[in-house]
PDB file of C-alpha atoms in Angstrom:
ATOM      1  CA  UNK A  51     113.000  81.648  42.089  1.00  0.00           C
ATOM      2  CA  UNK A  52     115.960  83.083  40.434  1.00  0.00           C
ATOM      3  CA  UNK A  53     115.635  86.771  41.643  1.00  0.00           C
ATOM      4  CA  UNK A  54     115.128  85.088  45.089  1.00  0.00           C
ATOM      5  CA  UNK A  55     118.120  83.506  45.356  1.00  0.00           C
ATOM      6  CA  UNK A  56     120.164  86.422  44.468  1.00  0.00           C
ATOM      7  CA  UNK A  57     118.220  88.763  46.866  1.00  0.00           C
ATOM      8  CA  UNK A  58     118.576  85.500  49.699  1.00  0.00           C
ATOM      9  CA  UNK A  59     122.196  85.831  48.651  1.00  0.00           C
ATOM     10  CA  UNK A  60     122.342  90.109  49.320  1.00  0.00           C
ATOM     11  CA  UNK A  61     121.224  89.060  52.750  1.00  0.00           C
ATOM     12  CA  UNK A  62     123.918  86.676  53.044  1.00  0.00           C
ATOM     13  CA  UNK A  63     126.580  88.701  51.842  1.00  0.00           C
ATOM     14  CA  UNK A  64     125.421  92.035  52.974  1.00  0.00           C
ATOM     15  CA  UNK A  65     125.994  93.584  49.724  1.00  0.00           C
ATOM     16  CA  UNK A  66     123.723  94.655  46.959  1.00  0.00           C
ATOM     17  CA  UNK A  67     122.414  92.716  43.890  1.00  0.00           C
ATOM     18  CA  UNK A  68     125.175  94.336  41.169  1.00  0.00           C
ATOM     19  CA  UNK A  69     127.989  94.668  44.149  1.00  0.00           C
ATOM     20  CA  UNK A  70     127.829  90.529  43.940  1.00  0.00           C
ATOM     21  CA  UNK A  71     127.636  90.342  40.452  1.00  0.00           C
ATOM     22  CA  UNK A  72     130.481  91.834  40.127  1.00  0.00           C
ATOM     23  CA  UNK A  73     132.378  89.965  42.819  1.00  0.00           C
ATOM     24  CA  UNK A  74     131.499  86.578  41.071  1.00  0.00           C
ATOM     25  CA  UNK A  75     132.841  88.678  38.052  1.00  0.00           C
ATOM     26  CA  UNK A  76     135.707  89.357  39.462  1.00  0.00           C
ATOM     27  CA  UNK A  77     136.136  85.770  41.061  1.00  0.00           C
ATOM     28  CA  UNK A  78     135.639  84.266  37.738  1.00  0.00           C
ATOM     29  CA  UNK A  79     138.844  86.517  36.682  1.00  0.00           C
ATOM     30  CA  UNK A  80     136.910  88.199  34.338  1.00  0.00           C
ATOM     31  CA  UNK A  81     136.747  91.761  33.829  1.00  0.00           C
ATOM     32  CA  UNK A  82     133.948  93.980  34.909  1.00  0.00           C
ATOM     33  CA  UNK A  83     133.298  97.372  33.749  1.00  0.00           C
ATOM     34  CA  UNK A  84     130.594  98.468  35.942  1.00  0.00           C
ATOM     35  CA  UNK A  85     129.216 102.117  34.552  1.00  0.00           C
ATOM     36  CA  UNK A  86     127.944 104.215  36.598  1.00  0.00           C
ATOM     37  CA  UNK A  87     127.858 108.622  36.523  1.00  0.00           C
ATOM     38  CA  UNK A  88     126.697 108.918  40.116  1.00  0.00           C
ATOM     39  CA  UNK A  89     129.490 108.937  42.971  1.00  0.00           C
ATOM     40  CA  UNK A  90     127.926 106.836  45.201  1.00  0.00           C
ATOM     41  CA  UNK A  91     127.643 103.658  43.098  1.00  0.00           C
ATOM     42  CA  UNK A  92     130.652 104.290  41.657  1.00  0.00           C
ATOM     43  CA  UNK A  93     131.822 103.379  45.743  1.00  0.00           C
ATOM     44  CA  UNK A  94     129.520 100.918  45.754  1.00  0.00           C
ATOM     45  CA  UNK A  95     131.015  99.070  42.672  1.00  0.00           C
ATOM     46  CA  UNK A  96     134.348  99.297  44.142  1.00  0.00           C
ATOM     47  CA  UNK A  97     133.236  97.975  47.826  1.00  0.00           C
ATOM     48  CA  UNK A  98     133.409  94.291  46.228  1.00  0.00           C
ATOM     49  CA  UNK A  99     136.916  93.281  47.603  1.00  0.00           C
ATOM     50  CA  UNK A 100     136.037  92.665  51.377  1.00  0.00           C
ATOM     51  CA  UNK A 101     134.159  89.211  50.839  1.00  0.00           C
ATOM     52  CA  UNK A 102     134.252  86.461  49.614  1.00  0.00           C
ATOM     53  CA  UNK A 103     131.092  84.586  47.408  1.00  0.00           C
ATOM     54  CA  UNK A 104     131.631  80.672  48.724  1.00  0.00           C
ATOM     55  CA  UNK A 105     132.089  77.791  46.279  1.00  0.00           C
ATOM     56  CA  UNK A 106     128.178  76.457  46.551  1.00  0.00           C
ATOM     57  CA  UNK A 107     127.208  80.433  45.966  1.00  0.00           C
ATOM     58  CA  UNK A 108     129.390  80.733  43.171  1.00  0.00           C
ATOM     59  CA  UNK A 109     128.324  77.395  41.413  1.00  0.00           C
ATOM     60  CA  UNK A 110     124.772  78.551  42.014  1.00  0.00           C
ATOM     61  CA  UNK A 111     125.276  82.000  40.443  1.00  0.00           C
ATOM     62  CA  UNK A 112     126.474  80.373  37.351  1.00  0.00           C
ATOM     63  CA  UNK A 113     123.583  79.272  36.444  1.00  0.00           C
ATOM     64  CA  UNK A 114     121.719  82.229  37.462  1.00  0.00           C
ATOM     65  CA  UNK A 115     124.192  85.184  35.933  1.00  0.00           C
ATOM     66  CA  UNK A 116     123.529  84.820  31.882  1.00  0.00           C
ATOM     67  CA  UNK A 117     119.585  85.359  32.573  1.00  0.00           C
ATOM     68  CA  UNK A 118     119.709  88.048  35.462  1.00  0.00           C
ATOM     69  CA  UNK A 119     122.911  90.257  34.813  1.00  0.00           C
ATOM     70  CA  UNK A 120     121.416  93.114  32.401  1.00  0.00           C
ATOM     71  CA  UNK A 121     118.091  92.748  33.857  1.00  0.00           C
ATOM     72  CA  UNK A 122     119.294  93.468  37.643  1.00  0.00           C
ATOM     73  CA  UNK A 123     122.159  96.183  36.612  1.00  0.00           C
ATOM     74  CA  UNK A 124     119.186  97.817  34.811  1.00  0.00           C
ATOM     75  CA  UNK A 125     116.901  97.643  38.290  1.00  0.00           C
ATOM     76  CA  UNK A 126     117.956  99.085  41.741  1.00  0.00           C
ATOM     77  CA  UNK A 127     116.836  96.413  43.462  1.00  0.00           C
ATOM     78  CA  UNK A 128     118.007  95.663  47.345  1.00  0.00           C
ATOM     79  CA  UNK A 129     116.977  93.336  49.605  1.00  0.00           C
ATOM     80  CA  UNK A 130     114.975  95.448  52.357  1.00  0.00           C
ATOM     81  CA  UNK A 131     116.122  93.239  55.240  1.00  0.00           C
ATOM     82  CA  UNK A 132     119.853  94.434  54.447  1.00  0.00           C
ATOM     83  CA  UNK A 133     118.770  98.132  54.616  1.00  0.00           C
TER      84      UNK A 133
END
């Protein structure tokens, strides 16, 4: 259930899994250092400032972030109805 809210949310959003966690990061005014050696997700961690995650969304990924965040920055997962 908790993966498939956040892939429900990539839909949503049009963005991937780590590009919204690090929107709510960034949201939250915390500070994300996303790592990454290849070029194009180095883009893709940047693309975050275009949207906006809603209050419900946001409320919903707090609960969600503490058990997901390594485990889905570790996976490439996307939702294949965004591709």
């Amino acid at each position: 259930l908790k993966f498939a809210t956040l892939v429900s949310f990539t839909c949503r959003y049009q963005k991937t899994i780590p590009q919204l966690l690090i929107r709510w990061s960034v949201q939250k005014n915390y500070i994300a250092i996303p790592k990454s050696t290849k070029p194009e997700r180095i883009l893709e961690n940047a693309n975050v400032f275009d949207f906006t995650i809603n209050d419900k969304d946001m409320r919903t990924l707090v609960g969600l972030i503490a058990l997901t965040c390594m485990c889905v920055f570790r996976k490439e997962v996307y939702c294949t109805c965004c591709i």
